[in-house]
XYZ file of C-alpha atoms in Angstrom:
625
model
C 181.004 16.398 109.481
C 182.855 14.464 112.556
C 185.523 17.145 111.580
C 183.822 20.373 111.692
C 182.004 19.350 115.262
C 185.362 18.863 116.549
C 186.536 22.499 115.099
C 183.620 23.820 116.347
C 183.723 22.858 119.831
C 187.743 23.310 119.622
C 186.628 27.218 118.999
C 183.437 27.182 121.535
C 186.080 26.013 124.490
C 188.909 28.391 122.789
C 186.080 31.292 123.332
C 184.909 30.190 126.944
C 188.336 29.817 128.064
C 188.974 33.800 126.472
C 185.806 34.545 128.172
C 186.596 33.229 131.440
C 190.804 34.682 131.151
C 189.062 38.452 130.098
C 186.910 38.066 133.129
C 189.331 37.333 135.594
C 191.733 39.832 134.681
C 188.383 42.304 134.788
C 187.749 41.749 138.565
C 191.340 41.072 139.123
C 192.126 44.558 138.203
C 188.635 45.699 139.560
C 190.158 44.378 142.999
C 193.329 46.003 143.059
C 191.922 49.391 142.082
C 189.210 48.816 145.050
C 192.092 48.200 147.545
C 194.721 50.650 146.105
C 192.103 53.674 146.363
C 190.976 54.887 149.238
C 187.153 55.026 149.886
C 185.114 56.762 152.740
C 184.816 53.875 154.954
C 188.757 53.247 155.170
C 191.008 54.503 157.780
C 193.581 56.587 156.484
C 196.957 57.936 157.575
C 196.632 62.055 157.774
C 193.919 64.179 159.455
C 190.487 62.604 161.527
C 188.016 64.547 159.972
C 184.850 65.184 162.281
C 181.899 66.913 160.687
C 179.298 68.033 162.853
C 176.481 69.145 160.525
C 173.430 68.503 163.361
C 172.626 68.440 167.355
C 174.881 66.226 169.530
C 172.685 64.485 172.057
C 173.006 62.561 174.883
C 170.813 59.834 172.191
C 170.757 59.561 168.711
C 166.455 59.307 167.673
C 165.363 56.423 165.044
C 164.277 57.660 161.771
C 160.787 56.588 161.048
C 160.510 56.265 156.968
C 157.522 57.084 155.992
C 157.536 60.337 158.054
C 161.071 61.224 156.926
C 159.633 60.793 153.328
C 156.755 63.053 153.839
C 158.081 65.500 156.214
C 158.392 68.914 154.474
C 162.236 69.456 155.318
C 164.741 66.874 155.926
C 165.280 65.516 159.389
C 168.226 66.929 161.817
C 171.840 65.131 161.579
C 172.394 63.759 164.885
C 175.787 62.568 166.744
C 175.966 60.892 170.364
C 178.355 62.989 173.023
C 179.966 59.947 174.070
C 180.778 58.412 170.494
C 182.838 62.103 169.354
C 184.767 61.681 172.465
C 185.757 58.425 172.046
C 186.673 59.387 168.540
C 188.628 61.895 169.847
C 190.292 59.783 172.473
C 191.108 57.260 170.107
C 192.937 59.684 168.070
C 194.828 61.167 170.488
C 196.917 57.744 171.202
C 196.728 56.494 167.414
C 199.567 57.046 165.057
C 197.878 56.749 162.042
C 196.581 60.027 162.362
C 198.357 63.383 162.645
C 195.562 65.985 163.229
C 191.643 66.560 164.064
C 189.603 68.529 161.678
C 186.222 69.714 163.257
C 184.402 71.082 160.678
C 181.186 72.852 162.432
C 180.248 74.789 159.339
C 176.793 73.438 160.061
C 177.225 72.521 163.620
C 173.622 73.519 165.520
C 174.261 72.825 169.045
C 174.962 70.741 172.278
C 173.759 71.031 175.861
C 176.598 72.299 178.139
C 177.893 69.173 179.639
C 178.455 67.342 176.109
C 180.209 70.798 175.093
C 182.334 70.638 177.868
C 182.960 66.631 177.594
C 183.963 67.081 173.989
C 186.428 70.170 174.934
C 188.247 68.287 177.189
C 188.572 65.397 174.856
C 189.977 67.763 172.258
C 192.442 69.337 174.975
C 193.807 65.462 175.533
C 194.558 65.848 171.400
C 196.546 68.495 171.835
C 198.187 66.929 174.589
C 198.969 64.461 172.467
C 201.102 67.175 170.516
C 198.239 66.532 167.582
C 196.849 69.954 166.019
C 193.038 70.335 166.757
C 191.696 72.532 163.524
C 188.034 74.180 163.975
C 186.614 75.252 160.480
C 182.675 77.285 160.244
C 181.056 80.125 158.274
C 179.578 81.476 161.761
C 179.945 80.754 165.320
C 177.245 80.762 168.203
C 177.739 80.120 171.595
C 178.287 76.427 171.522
C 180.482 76.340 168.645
C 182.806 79.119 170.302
C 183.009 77.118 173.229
C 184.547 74.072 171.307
C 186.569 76.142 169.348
C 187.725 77.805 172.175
C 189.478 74.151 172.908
C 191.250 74.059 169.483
C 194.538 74.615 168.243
C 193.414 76.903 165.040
C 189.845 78.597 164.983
C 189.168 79.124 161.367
C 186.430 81.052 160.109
C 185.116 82.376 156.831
C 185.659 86.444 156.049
C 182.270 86.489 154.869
C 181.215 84.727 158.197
C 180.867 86.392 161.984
C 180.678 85.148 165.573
C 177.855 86.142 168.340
C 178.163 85.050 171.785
C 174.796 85.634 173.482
C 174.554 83.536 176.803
C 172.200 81.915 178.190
C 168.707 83.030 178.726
C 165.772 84.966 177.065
C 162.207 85.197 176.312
C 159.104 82.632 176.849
C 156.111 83.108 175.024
C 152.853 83.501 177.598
C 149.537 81.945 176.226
C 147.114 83.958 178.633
C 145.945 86.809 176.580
C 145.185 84.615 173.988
C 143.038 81.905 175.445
C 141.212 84.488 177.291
C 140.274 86.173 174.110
C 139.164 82.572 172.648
C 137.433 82.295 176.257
C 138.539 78.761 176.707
C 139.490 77.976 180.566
C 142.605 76.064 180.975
C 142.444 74.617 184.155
C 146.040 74.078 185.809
C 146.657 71.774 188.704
C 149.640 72.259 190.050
C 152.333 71.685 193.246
C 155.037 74.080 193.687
C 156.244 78.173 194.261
C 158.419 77.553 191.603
C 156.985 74.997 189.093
C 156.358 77.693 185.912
C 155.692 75.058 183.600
C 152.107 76.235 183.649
C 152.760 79.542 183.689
C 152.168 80.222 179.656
C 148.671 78.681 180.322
C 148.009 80.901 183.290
C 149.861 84.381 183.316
C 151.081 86.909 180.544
C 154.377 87.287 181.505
C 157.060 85.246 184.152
C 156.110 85.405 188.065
C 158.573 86.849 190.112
C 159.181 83.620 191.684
C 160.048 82.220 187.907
C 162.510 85.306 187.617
C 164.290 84.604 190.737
C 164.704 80.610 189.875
C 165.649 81.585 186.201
C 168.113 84.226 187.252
C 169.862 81.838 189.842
C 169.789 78.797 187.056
C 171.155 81.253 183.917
C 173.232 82.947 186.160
C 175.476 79.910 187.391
C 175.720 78.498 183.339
C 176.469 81.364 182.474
C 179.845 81.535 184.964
C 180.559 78.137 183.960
C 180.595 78.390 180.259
C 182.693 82.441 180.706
C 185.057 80.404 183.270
C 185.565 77.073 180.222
C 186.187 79.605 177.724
C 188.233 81.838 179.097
C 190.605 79.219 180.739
C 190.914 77.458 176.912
C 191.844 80.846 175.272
C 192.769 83.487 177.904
C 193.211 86.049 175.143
C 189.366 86.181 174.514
C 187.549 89.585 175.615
C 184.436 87.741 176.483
C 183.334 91.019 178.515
C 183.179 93.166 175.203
C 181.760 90.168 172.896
C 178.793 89.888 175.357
C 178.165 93.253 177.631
C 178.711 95.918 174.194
C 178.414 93.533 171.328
C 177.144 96.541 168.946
C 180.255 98.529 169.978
C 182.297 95.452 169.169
C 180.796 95.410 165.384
C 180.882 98.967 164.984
C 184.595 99.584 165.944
C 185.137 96.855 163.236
C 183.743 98.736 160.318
C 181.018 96.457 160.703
C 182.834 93.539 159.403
C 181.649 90.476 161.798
C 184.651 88.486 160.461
C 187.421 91.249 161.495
C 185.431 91.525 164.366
C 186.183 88.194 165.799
C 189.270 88.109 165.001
C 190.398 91.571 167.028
C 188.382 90.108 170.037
C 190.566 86.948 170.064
C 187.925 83.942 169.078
C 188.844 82.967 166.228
C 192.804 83.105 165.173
C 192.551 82.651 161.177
C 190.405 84.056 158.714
C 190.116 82.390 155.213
C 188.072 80.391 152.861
C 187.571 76.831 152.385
C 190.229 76.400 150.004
C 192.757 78.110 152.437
C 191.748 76.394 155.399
C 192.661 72.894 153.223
C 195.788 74.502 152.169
C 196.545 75.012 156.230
C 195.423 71.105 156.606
C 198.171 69.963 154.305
C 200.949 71.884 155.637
C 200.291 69.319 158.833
C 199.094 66.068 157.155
C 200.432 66.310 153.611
C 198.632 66.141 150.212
C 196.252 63.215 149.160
C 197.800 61.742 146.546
C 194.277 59.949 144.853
C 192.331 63.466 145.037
C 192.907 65.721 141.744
C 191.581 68.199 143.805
C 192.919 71.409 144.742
C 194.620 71.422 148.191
C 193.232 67.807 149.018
C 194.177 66.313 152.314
C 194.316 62.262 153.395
C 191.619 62.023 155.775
C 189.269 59.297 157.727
C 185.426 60.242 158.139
C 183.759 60.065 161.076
C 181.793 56.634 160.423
C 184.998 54.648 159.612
C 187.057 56.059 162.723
C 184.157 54.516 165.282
C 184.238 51.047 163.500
C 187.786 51.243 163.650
C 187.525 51.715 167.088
C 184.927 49.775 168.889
C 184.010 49.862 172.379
C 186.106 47.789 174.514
C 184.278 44.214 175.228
C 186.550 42.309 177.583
C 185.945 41.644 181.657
C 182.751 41.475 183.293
C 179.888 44.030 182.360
C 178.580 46.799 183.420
C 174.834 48.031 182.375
C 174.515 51.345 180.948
C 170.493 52.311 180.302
C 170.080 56.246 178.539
C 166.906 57.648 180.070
C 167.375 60.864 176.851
C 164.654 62.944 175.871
C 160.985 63.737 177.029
C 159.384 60.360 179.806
C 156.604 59.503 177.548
C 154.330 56.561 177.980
C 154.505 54.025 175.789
C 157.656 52.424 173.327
C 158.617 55.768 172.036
C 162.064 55.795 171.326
C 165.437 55.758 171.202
C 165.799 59.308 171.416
C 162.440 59.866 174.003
C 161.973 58.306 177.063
C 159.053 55.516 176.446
C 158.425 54.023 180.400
C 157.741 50.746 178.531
C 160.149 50.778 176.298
C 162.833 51.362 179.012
C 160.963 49.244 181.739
C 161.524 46.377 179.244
C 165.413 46.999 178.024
C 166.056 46.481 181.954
C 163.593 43.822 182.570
C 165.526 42.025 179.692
C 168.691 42.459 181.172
C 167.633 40.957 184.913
C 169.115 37.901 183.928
C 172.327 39.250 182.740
C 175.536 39.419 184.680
C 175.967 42.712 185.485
C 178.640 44.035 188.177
C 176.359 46.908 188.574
C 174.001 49.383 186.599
C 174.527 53.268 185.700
C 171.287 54.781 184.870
C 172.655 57.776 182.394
C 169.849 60.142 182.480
C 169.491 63.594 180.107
C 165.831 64.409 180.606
C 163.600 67.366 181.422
C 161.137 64.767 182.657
C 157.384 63.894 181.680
C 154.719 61.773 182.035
C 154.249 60.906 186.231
C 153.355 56.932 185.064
C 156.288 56.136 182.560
C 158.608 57.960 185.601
C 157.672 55.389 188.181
C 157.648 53.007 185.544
C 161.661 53.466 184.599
C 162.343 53.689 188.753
C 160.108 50.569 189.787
C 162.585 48.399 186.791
C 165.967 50.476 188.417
C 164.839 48.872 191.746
C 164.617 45.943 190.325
C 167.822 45.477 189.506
C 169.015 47.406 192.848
C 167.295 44.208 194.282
C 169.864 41.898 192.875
C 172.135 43.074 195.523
C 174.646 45.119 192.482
C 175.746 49.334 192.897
C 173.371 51.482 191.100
C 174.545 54.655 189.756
C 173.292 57.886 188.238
C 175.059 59.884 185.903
C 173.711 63.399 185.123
C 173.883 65.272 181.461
C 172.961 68.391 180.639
C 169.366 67.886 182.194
C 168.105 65.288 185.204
C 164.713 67.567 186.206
C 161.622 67.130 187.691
C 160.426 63.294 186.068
C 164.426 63.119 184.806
C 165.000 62.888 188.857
C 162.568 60.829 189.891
C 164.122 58.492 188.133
C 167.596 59.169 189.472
C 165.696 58.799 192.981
C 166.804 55.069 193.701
C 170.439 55.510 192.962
C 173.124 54.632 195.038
C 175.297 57.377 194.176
C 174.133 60.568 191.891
C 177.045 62.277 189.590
C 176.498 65.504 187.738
C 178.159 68.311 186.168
C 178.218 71.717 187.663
C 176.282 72.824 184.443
C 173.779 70.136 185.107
C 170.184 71.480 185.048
C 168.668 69.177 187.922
C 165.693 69.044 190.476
C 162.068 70.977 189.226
C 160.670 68.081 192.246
C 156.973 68.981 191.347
C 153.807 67.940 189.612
C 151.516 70.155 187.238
C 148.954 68.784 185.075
C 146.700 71.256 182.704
C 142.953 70.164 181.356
C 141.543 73.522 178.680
C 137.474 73.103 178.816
C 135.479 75.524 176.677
C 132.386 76.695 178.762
C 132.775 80.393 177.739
C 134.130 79.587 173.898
C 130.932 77.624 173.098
C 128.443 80.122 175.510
C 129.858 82.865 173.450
C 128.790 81.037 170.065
C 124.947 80.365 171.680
C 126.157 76.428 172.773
C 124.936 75.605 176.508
C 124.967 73.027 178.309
C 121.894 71.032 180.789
C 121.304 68.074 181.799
C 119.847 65.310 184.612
C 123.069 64.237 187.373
C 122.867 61.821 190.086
C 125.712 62.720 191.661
C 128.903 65.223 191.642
C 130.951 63.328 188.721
C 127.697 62.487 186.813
C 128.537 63.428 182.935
C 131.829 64.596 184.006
C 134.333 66.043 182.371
C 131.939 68.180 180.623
C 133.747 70.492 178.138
C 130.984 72.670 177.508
C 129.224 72.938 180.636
C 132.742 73.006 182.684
C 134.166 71.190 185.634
C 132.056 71.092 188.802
C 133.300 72.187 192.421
C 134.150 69.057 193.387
C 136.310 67.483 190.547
C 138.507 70.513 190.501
C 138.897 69.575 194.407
C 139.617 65.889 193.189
C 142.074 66.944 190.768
C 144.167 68.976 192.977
C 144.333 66.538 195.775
C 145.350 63.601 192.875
C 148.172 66.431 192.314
C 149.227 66.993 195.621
C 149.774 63.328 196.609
C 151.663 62.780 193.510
C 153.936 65.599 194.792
C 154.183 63.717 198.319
C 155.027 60.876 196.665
C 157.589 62.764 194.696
C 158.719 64.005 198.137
C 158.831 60.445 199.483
C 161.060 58.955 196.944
C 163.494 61.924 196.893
C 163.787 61.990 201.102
C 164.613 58.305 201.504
C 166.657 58.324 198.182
C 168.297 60.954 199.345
C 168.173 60.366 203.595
C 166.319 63.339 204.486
C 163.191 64.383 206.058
C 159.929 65.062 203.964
C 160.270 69.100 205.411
C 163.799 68.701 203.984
C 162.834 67.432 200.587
C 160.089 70.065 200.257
C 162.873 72.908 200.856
C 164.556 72.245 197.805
C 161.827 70.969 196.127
C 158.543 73.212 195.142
C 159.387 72.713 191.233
C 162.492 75.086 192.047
C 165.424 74.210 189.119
C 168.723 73.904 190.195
C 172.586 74.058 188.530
C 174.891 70.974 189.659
C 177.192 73.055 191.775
C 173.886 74.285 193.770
C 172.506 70.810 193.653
C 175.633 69.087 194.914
C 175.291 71.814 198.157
C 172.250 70.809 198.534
C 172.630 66.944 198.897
C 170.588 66.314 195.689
C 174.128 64.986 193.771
C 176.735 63.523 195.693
C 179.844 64.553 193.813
C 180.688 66.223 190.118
C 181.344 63.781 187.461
C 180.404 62.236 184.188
C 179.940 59.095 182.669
C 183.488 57.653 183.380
C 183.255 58.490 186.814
C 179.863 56.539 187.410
C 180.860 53.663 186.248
C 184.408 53.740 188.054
C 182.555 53.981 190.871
C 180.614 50.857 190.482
C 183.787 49.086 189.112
C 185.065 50.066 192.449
C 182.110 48.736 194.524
C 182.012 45.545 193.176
C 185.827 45.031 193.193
C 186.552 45.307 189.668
C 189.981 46.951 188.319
C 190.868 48.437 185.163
C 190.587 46.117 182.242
C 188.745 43.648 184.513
C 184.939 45.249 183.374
C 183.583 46.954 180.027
C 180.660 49.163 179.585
C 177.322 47.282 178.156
C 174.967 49.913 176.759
C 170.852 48.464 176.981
C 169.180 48.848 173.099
C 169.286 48.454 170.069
C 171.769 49.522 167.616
C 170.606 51.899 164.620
C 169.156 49.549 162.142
C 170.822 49.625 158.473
C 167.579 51.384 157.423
C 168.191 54.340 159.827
C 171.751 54.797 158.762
C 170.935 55.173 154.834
C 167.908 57.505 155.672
C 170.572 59.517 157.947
C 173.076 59.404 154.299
C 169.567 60.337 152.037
C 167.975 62.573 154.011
C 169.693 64.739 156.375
C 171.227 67.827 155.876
C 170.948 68.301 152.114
C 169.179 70.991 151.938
C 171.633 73.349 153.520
C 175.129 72.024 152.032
C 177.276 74.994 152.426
C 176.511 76.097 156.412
C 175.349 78.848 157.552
C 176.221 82.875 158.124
C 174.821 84.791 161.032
C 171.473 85.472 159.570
C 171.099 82.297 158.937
C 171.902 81.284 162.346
C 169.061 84.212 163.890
C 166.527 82.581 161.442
C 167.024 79.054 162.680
C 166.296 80.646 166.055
C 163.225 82.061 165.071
C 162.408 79.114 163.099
C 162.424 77.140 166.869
C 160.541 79.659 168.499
C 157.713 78.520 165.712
C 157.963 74.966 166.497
C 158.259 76.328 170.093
C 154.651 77.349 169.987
C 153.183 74.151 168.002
C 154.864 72.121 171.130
C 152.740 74.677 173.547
C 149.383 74.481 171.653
C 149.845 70.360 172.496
C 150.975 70.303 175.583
C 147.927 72.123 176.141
C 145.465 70.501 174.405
C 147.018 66.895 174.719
C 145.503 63.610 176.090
C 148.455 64.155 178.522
C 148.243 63.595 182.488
C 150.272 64.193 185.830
C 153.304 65.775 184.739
C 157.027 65.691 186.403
C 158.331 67.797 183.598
C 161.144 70.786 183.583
C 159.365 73.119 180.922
C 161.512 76.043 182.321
C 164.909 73.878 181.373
C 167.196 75.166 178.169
C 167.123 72.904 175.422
C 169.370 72.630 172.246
C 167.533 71.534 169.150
C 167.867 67.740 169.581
C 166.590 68.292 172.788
C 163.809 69.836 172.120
C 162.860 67.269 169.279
C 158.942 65.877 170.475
C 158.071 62.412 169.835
C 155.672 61.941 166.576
C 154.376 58.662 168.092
C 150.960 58.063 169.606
C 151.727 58.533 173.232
C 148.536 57.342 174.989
C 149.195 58.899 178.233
C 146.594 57.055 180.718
C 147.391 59.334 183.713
C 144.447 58.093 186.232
C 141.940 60.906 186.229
C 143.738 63.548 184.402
C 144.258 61.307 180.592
C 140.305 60.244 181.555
C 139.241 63.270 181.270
C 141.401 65.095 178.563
C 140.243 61.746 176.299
């Protein structure tokens, strides 16, 4: 028996020991096939490969879950300006990779300034004697202006372009609540401030027309004068003045069409456009698939390339998105949210502060809010600096009020200094169903607001004073940010939007510039040379959460782009949401209002905040609630 127990545990430790060989070679060879193969989140030698299937913003938004799982169609892919330009910088000077692929088969939009920061960053490519390839099914207007900056402009045969410029139509609410009866009272300050104007009229005053012509026509010179300086050969006067002659002389085909006019310079499928790739980067040897190229995504390129982190810093705060009340956000403006992030950072230390700021404004309170925290920090005795976006109006620059020195683009949508705030009561809706309204007062407000019965004499008269000294305090802040007189102020003020170039004329901007050049500027005040600060953006990074819900979630519904129906749909499809952002800006528990409603907005910038916002404005929130 002593025998066979030995034998036995002789072949036990014989088996453990096969066991534990077997299982070592197993993750051995595991191992080397994980680091021999490629996988998405590894830099490779060969082509960057950028897809842009979304909205770039100034701000990428936080995915709530539960609403992304419920939500009837998958949330919009999203990619910050600044991160695809430091992409693109980064790949200009990096040997590992020989050319830029920017596939914007489901690319749907940037505001101007982000277009033109990204086109310049692709012209510093090519510099860099690296082919910039642009690949899509259709292009609009912002997707022929970054193609415009590439070396190749690809597009599909079944595919088309339209330019349309800026401008069109605004739908006007008037007829409608008249018919319902309902009274929408509007408060406002301003010639020029047509936010209201939906509420109150059926079609655009004249003074709207004037403003909008003036605005549209000077982004519409700027983005004609990019374009046509990137690829000379383009006959932007045909594309846009006789667009149906253009087709028609084509047979029709929108494809051929393009091509003739000189904006796009290749037309093929996908599988040709990859066969073009590896002429310039070679074949990827891991992929069985046809015409395979070595490429790095997106995602793996930033990691590999983090912001810099040495020297002293400099704050960076993103004011992106509709001011809002409340800790809405990233993405919108939350006052508290924003107030805090700077509050938190008073003890930090900061060689200065650059306030970036892409808003078309908002809620009066959360304004002041952002600007009291910016002066605290101007307090410490450190440069304060604005940078500009695509849009700094109305609350977006009363924000920008306490700044040191403002930079903006000439394609920067600034100013709209006015106040509006709207309050709907239903006096005639409910008399016209048999409802009235009586009652015992002891005084003027007694029982007010009263919905049914309407507004008496002297709140309206209450209401429009409250309005008019929040547009002298608007005036106030924008004359001694600015060092001029109120009468001054007022001139360029009355809700009246403005382009940079205009803006910079008029002493609201000091001089053109971006990002980089704000914060130079405050290197340079407080004595700092290159390499001797780094940029320290205020937030939080996107939580692991966010980041698989952006893999899950976005985009999957529409895989394989989008043709030039498709692309007039989606347009129509925002004109629907368009409305739904009316009807509650109307009825909303909102109050005093510094907000741009008369600014162009891309998609992500015209994404609306799904949070409670609570907005408490004194009288006007009292009332609406």
């Amino acid at each position: 028996m002593r025998f066979a127990g030995k034998v036995w545990r002789l072949l036990v430790g014989v088996k453990d020991g096969l066991v534990l060989l077997f299982m070592l070679l197993f993750f051995g060879m595991l191992f080397v096939i994980l680091t021999t193969r490629p996988s998405p989140a590894q830099v490779r030698e060969g082509a960057l490969l950028l897809e842009i299937d979304g909205v770039v913003v100034e701000e990428r938004s936080r995915i709530d879950p539960l609403q992304a799982l419920l939500a009837s169609q998958a949330p919009v892919g999203e990619y910050q300006a600044r991160d695809i330009v430091r992409a693109l910088d980064a790949a200009a000077g990096d040997e590992r990779i020989d050319a830029v692929i920017l596939d914007l088969d489901r690319f749907l939009g940037a505001g101007q300034v982000h277009l033109q920061d990204i086109g310049e960053a692709m012209d510093r490519v090519r510099a860099a004697d690296k082919p910039v390839l642009t690949y899509a099914t259709a292009y609009a207007d912002d997707g022929v202006f970054l193609a415009a900056h590439a070396s190749e402009v690809w597009l599909n045969p079944l595919g088309g372009a339209v330019v349309a410029g800026p401008g069109g139509h605004r739908l006007y609410y008037k007829g409608l609540i008249d018919r319902l009866d309902v009274n929408a009272r509007v408060y406002r300050v301003g010639t020029y401030k047509s936010a209201v104007e939906p509420y109150t009229q059926t079609s655009m005053s004249e003074p709207a027309k004037e403003n909008a012509r003036a605005l549209y026509g000077a982004l519409w010179e700027e983005w004609q004068a990019n374009v046509k300086k990137a690829r000379p050969a383009v006959d932007l006067e045909l594309i846009s003045q006789t667009p149906a002659e253009w087709v028609e002389a084509a047979g029709g085909d929108l494809a051929q069409a393009a091509l003739d006019a000189g904006l796009v310079d290749k037309l093929g499928n996908r599988d040709a456009f990859n066969a073009r790739v590896v002429e310039l980067v070679g074949t990827d040897t891991w992929s069985k698939l046809p015409n395979a190229f070595p490429s790095t995504e997106y995602d793996a390129w930033l990691k590999d390339n983090p912001l810099p982190s040495e020297g002293k810093p400099i704050g960076i705060v993103t004011i992106a998105g509709e001011i809002v009340d409340g800790e809405a956000g990233p993405g919108t403006a939350g006052g508290t949210r924003i107030a805090d992030l700077l509050d938190a950072a008073l003890d930090r230390d900061f060689a200065g502060l650059v306030v970036r700021v892409d808003s078309p404004g908002g809620s009066v309170l959360a304004s002041e809010a952002i600007r009291d925290a910016i002066l605290r920090h101007k307090a410490r005795g450190i440069p304060v600096a604005v940078s500009m976006a695509n849009v700094a109006a109305s609350g977006g620059y009363w924000v920008s009020t306490p700044a040191d020195r403002i930079f903006a683009e000439p394609e920067t949508i600034t100013g709209s200094i006015g106040i509006f705030a709207v309050l709907p009561t239903f006096e005639r809706t409910a008399a016209s169903i048999g409802v009235t309204s009586d009652g015992v007062r002891t005084g003027p407000l007694s029982g007010q607001p009263d919905i049914v019965g309407g507004l008496t004499p002297e709140v309206d008269r209450i209401l429009q004073a409250s309005i008019e000294d929040g547009y002298r305090d608007f005036l106030t802040r924008v004359s001694q940010g600015r060092n001029m007189t109120l009468e001054q102020a007022n001139e360029v003020g009355q809700g009246r939007v403005w382009d940079g170039g205009t803006a910079r004329q008029l002493q609201l901007v000091d001089e053109y510039g971006g990002l980089e050049e704000a914060l130079a500027w405050v290197a340079g005040q407080a004595e700092l040379a290159d390499g001797e600060w780094h940029a320290a953006y205020l937030g939080t990074p996107p939580s692991t959460t966010d980041t698989l819900l952006r893999q899950w979630l976005v985009g999957e519904e529409d895989a394989q782009g989008r043709d030039v129906f498709a692309l007039f749909a989606r347009k129509e499809t925002q004109a629907l949401d368009r409305v739904m952002s009316d009807a509650a800006r109307l009825l909303g528990t909102r109050g005093a209002q510094a907000y741009c409603l008369a600014c162009p907005t891309t998609e992500g910038g015209a994404r609306q905040a799904t949070q409670d916002r609570g907005l408490m404005d004194g009288l006007f929130s009292l009332f609406a609630r």
